[in-house]
PDB file of C-alpha atoms in Angstrom:
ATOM      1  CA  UNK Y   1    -220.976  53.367-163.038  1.00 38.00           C
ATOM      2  CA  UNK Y   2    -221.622  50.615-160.271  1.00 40.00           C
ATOM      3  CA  UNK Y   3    -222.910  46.834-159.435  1.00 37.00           C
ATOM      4  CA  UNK Y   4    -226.013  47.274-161.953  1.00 40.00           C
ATOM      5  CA  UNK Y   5    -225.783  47.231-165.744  1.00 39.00           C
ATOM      6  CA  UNK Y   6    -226.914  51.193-166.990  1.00 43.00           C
ATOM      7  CA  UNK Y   7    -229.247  50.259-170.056  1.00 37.00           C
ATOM      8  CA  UNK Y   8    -231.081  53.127-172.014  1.00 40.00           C
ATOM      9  CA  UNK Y   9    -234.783  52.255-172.104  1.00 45.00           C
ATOM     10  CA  UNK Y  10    -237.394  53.215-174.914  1.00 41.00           C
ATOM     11  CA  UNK Y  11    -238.139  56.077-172.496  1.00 40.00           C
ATOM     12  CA  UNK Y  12    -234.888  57.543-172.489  1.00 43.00           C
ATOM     13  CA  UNK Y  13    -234.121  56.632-168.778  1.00 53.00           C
ATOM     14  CA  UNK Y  14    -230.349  55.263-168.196  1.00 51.00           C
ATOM     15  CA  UNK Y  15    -230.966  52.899-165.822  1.00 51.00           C
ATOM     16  CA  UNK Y  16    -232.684  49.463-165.794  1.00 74.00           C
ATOM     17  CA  UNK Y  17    -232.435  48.697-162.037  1.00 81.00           C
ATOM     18  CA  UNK Y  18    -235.210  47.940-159.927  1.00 92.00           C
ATOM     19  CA  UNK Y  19    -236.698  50.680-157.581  1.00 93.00           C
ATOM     20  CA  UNK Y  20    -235.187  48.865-154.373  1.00 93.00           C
ATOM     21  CA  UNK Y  21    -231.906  48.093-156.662  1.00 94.00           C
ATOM     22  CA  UNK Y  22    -231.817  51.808-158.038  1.00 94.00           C
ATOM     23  CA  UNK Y  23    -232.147  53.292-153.914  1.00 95.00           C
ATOM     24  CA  UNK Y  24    -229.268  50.544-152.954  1.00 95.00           C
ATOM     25  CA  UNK Y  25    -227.284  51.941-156.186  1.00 95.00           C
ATOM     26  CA  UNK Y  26    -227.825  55.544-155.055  1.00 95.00           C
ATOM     27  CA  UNK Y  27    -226.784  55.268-151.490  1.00 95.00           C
ATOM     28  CA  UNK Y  28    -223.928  53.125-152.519  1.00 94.00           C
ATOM     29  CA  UNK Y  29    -222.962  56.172-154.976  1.00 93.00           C
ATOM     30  CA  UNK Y  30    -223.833  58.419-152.222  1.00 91.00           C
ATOM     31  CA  UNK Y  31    -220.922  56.797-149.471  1.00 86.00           C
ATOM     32  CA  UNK Y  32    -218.711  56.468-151.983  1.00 83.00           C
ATOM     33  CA  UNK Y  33    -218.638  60.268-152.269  1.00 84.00           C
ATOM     34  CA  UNK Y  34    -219.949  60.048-155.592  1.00 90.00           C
ATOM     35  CA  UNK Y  35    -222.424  63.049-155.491  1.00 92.00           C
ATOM     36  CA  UNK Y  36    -222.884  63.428-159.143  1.00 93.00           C
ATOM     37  CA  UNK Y  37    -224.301  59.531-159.820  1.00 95.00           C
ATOM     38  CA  UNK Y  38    -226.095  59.806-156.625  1.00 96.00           C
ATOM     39  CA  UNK Y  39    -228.077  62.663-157.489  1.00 96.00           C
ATOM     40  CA  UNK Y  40    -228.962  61.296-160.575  1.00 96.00           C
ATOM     41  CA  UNK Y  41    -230.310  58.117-158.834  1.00 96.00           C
ATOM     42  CA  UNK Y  42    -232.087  59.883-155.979  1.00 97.00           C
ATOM     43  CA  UNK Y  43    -233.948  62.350-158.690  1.00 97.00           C
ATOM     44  CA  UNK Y  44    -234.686  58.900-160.742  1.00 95.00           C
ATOM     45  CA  UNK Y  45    -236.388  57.158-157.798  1.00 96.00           C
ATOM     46  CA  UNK Y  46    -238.429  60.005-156.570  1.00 97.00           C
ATOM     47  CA  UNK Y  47    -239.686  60.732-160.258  1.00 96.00           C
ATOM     48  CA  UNK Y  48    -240.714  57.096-159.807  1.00 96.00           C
ATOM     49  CA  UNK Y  49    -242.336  57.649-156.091  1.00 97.00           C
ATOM     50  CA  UNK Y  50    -242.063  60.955-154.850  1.00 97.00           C
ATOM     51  CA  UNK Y  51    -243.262  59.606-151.522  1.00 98.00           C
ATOM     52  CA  UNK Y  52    -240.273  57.425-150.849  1.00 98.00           C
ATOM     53  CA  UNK Y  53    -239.432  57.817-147.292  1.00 98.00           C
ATOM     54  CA  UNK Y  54    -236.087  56.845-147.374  1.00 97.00           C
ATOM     55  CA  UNK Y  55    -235.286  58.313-150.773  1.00 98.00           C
ATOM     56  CA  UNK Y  56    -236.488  61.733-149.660  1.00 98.00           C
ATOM     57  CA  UNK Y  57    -233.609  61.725-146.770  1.00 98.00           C
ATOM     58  CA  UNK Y  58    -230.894  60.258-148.423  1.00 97.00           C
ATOM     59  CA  UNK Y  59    -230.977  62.745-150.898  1.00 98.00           C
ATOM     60  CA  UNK Y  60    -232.053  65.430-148.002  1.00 98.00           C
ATOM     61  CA  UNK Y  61    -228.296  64.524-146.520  1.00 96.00           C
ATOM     62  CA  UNK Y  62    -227.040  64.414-149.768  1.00 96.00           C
ATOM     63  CA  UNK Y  63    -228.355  67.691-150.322  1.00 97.00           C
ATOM     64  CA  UNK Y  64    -226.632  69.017-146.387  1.00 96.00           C
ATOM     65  CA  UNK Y  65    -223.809  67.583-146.716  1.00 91.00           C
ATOM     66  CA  UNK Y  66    -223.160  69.773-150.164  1.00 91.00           C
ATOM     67  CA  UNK Y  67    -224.542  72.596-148.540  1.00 93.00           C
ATOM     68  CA  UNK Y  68    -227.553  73.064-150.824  1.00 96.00           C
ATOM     69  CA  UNK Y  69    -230.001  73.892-147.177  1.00 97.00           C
ATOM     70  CA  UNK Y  70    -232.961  75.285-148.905  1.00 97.00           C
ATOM     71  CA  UNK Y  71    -233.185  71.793-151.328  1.00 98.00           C
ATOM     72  CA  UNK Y  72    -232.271  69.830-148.015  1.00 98.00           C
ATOM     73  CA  UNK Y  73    -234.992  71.567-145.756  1.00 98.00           C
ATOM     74  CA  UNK Y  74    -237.465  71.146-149.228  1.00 98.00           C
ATOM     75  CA  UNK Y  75    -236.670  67.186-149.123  1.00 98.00           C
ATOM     76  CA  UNK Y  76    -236.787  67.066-145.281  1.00 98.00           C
ATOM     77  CA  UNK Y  77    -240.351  68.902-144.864  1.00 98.00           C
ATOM     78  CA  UNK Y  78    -241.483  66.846-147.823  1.00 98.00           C
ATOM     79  CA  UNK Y  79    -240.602  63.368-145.983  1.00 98.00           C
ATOM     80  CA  UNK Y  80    -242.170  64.004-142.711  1.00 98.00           C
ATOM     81  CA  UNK Y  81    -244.965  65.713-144.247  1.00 98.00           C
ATOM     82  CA  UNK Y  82    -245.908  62.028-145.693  1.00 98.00           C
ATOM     83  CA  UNK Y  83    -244.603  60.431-141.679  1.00 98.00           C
ATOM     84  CA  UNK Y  84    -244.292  63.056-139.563  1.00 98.00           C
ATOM     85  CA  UNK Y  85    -243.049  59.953-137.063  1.00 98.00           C
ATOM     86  CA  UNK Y  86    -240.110  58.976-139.347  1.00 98.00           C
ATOM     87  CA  UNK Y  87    -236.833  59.304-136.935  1.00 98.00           C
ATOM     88  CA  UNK Y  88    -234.179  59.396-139.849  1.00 97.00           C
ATOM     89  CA  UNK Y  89    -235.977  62.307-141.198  1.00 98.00           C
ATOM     90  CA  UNK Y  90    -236.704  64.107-138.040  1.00 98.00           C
ATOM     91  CA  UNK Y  91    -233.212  63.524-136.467  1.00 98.00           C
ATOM     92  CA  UNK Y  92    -231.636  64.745-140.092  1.00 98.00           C
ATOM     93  CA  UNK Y  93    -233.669  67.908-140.258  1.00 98.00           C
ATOM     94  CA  UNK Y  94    -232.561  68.249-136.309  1.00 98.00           C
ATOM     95  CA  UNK Y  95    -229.473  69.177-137.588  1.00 97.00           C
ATOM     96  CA  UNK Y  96    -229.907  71.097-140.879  1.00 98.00           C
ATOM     97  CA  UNK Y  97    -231.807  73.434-138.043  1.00 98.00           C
ATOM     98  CA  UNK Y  98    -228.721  73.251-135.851  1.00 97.00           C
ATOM     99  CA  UNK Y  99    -226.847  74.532-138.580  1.00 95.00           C
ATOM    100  CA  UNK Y 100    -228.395  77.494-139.148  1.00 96.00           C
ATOM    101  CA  UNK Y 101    -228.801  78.084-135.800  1.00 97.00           C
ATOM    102  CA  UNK Y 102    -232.466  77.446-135.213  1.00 98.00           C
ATOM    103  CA  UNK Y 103    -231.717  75.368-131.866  1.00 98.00           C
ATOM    104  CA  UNK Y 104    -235.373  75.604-130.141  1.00 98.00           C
ATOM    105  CA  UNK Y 105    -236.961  73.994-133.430  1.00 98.00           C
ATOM    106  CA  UNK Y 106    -233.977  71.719-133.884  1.00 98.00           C
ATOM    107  CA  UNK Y 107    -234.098  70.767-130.484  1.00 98.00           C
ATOM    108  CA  UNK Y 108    -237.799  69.869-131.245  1.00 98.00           C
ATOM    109  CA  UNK Y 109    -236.817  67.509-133.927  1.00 98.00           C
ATOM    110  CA  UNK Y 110    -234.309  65.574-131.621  1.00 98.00           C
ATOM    111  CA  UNK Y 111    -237.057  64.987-129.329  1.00 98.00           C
ATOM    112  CA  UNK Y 112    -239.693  64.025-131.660  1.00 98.00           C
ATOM    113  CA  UNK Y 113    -237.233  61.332-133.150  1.00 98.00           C
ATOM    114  CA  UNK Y 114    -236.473  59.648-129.422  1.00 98.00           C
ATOM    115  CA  UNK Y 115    -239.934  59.930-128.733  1.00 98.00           C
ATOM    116  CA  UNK Y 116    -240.988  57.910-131.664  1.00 97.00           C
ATOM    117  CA  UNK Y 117    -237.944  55.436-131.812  1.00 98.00           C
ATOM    118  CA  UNK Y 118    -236.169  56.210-127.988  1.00 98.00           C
ATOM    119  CA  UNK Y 119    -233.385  53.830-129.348  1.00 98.00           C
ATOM    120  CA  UNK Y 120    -232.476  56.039-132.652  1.00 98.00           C
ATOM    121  CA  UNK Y 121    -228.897  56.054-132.599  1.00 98.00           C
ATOM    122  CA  UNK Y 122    -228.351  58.727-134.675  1.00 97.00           C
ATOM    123  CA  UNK Y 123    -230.324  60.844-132.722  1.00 98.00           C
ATOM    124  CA  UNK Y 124    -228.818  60.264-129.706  1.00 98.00           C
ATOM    125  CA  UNK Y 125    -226.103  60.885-130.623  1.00 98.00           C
ATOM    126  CA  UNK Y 126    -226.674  64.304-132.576  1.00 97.00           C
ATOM    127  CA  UNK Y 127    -228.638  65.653-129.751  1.00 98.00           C
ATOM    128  CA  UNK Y 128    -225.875  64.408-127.537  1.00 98.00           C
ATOM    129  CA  UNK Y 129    -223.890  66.742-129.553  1.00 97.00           C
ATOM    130  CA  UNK Y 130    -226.775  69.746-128.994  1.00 98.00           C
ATOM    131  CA  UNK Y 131    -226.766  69.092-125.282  1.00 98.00           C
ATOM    132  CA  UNK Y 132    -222.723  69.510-124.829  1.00 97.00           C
ATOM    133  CA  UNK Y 133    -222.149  72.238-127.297  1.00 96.00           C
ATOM    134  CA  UNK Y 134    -225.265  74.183-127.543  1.00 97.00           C
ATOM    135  CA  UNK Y 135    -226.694  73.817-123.950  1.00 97.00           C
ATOM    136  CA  UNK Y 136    -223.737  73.316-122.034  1.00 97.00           C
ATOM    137  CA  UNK Y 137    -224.763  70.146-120.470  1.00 98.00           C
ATOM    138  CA  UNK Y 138    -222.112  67.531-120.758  1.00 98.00           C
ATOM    139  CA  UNK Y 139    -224.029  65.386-118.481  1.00 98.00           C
ATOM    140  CA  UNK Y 140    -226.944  65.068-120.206  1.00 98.00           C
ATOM    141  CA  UNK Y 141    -224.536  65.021-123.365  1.00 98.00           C
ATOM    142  CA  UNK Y 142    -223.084  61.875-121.472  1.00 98.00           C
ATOM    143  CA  UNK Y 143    -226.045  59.886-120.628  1.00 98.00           C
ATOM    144  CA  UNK Y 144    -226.947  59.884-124.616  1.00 98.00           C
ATOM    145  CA  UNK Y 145    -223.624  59.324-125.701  1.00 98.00           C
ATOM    146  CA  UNK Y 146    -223.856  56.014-123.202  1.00 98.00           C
ATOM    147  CA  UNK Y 147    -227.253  55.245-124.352  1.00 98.00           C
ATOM    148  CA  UNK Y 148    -225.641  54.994-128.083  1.00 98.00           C
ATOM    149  CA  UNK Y 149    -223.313  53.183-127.314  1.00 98.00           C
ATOM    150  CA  UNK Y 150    -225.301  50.794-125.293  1.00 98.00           C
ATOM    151  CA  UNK Y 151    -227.269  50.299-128.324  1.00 98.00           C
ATOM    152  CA  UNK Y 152    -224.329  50.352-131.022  1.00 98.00           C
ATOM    153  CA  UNK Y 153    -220.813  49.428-129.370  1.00 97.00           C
ATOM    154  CA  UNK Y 154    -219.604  50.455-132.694  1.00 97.00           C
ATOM    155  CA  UNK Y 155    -221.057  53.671-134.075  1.00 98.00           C
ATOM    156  CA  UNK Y 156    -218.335  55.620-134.497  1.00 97.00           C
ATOM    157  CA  UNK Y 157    -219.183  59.087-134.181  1.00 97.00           C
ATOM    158  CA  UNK Y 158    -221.017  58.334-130.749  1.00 98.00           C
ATOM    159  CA  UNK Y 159    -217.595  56.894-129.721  1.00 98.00           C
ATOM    160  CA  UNK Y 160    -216.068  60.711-131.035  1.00 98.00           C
ATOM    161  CA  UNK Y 161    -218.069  62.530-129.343  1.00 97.00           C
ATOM    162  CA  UNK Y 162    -218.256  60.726-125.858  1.00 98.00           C
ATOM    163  CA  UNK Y 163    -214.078  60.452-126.157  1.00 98.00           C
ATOM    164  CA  UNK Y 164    -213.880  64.229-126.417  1.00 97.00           C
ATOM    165  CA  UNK Y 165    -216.398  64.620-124.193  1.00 98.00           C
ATOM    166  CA  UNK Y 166    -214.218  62.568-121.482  1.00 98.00           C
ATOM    167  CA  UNK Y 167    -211.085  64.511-123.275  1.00 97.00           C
ATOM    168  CA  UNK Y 168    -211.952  68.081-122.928  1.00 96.00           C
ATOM    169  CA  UNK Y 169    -214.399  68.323-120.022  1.00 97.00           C
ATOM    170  CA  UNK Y 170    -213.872  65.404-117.879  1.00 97.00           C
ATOM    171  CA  UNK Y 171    -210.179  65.242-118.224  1.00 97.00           C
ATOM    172  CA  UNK Y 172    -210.294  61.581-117.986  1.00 98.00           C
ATOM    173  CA  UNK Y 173    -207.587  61.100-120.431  1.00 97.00           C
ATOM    174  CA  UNK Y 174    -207.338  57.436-119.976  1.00 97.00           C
ATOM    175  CA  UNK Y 175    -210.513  56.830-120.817  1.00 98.00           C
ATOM    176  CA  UNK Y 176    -210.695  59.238-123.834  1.00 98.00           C
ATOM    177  CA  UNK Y 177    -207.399  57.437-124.841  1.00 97.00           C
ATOM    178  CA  UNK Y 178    -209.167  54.184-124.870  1.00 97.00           C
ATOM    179  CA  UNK Y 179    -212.290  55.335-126.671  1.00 98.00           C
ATOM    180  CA  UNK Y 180    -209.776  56.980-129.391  1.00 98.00           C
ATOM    181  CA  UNK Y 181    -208.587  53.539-130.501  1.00 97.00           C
ATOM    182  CA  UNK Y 182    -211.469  51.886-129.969  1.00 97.00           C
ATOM    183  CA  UNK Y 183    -213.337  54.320-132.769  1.00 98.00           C
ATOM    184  CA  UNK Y 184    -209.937  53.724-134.772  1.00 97.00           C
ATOM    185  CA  UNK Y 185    -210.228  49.932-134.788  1.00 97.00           C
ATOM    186  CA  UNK Y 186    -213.799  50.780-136.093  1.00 96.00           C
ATOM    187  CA  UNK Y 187    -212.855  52.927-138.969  1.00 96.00           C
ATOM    188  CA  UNK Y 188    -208.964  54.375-139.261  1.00 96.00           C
ATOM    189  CA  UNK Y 189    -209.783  57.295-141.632  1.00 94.00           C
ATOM    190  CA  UNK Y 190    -211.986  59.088-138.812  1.00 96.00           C
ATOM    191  CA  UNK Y 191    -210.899  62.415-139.276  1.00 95.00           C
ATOM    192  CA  UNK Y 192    -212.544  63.502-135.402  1.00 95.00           C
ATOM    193  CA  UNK Y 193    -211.127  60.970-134.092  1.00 97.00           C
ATOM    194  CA  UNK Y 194    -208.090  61.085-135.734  1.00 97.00           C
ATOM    195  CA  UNK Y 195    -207.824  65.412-134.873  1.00 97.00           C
ATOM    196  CA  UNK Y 196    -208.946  64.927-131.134  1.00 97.00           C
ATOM    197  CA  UNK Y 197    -206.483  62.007-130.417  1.00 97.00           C
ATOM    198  CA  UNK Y 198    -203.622  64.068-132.047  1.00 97.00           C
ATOM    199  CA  UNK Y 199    -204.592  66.948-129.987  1.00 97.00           C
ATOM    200  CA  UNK Y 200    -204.917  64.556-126.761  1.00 97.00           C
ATOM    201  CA  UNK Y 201    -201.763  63.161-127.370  1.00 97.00           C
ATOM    202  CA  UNK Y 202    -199.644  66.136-127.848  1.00 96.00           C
ATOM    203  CA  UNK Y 203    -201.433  67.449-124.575  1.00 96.00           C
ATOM    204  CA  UNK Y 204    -199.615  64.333-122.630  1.00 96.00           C
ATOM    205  CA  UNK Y 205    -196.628  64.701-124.505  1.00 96.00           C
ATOM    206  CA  UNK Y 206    -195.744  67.411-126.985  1.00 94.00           C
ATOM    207  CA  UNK Y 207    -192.567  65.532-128.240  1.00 95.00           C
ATOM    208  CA  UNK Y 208    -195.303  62.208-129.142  1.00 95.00           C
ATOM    209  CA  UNK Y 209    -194.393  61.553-132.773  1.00 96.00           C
ATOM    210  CA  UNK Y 210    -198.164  59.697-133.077  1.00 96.00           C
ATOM    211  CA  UNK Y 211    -199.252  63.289-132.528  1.00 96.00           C
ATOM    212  CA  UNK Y 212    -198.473  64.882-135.926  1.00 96.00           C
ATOM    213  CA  UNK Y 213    -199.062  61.682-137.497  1.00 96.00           C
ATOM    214  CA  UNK Y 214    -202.769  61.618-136.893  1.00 96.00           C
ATOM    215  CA  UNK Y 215    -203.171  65.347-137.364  1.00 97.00           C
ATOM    216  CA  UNK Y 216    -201.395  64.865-140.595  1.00 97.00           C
ATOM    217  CA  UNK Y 217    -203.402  61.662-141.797  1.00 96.00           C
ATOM    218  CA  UNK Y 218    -206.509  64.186-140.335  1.00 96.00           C
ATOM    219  CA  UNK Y 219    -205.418  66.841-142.507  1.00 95.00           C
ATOM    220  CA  UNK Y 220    -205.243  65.105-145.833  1.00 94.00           C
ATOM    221  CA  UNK Y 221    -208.300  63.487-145.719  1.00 89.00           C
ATOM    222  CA  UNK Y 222    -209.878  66.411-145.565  1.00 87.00           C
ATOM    223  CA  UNK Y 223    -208.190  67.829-148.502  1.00 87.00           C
ATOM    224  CA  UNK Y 224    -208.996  64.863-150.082  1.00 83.00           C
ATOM    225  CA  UNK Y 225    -212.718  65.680-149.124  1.00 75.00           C
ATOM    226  CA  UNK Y 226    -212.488  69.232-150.416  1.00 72.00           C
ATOM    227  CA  UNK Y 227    -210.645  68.589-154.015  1.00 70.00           C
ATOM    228  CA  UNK Y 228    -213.146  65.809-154.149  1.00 67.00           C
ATOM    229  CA  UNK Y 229    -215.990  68.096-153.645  1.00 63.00           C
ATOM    230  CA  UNK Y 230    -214.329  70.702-156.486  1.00 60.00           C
ATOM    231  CA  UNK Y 231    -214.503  67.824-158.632  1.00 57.00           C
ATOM    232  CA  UNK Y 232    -218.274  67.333-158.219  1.00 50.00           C
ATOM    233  CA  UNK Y 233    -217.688  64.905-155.774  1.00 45.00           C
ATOM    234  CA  UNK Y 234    -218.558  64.129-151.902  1.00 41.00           C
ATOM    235  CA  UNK Y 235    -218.036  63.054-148.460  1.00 41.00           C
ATOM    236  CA  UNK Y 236    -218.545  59.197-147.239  1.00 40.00           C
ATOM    237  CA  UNK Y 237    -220.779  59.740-144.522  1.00 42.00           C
ATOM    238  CA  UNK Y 238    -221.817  57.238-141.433  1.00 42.00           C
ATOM    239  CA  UNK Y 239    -225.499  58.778-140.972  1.00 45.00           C
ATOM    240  CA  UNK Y 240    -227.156  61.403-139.309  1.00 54.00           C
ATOM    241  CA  UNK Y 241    -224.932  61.927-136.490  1.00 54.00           C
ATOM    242  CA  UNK Y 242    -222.247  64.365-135.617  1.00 57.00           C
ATOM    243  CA  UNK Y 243    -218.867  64.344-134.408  1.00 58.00           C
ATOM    244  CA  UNK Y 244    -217.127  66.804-132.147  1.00 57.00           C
ATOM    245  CA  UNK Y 245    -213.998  67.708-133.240  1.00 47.00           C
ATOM    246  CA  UNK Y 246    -211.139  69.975-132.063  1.00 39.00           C
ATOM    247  CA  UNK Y 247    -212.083  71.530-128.807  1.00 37.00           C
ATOM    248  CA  UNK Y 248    -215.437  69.885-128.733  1.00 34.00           C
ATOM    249  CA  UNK Y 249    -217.292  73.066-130.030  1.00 33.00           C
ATOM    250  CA  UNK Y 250    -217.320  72.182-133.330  1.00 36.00           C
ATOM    251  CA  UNK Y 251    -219.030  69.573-135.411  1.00 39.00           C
ATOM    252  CA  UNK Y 252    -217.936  67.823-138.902  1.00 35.00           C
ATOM    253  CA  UNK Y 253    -219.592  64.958-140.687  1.00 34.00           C
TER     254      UNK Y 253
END
């Protein structure tokens, strides 16, 4: 079931990693979409050290991402109970908040992230996210997308959401062009990227085969995601941040 040996101990336990080796194992588990293991690691290390920072929000996203919220907001609360300062934790709660539509106390949780770590990638990027499609302010959306980026050529769903943002409000389609590939260098299974550059380039040219290429490549991922999830199964996620997808008004991790 991975890198490390399982081994049943006197106690019963199944595995025989260390507690840094048994996280490692369960985030591993956890971006490889396998939910199932993953649980079972996370619940192993907290019964270990229930005050395990980053075992609390791994298992918090975990949680999100499979749309348990209540166990999510449980983990969240419980991790910046112990540091209320901790900017993985505050930036992932952000958006459990934003999901439910509780946008003045997610918008809190943004800004208590940058104001503890101003260069939190993640966060700037999810609140960039907040700004464009909550508040309406693409320019504000903009200078955090930028900030990202300045921080993180690379992080891919900062490069989404700043090429849709030059897409669909800026109408710079060059540029979005540009940042489409660039994110698809980075990582080719994108689905965001991979839906907003279809829809881009069937806006320039309806007859553009690439068009229903990426669309379709979009599209089966993300059944691939769902019977994956039927089976017990998850999502391979890059972090706490969140992509704009379609029109720019909706988000997808």
């Amino acid at each position: 079931q991975g890198a490390a040996e399982e081994q049943e101990d006197d106690d019963g336990d199944l595995f025989s990693f260390s507690f840094e080796e048994l996280i490692e194992e369960a985030e591993a588990a956890h971006h490889a979409g396998d939910v199932r293991y993953a649980t079972e690691l996370y619940e192993e290390a907290l019964a270990i050290n229930p005050r395990d920072l980053r075992t609390l929000t791994g298992f918090a996203m975990l949680m999100r991402m499979q749309g348990y919220l209540d166990e999510a907001e449980a983990l969240y609360l419980e991790a910046i109970s112990i540091d209320p300062t901790f900017p993985d934790a505050l930036c992932g709660y952000g958006l459990l908040l934003r999901t439910i539509d509780r946008h003045e106390e997610a918008e809190d949780m943004y800004k208590r992230a940058l104001r503890h770590e101003p260069d939190h990638v993640n966060t700037l990027c999810s609140y960039g996210a907040f700004m464009h499609t909550i508040r309406d302010d693409p320019d504000e959306a903009e200078r955090m997308y930028t900030a990202a980026l300045r921080i993180d050529p690379t992080h891919v769903d900062s490069i989404c959401n700043y090429a849709a943002l030059k897409h669909m409000v800026r109408k710079d389609y060059a540029a979005a062009e540009q940042m489409y590939r660039m994110g698809l260098a980075t990582n080719p299974d994108h689905v965001g990227i991979l839906y907003n550059y279809s829809s881009l380039l069937e806006e320039l040219d309806p007859d553009d085969e690439r068009a229903k290429e990426m669309y379709d490549a979009a599209m089966n991922i993300i059944q691939a995601i769902s019977a994956r999830r039927d089976m017990g199964f998850g999502q391979e996620e890059e972090g706490e941040g969140e992509e704009e997808e379609g029109d720019g008004e909706e988000e997808h991790e």
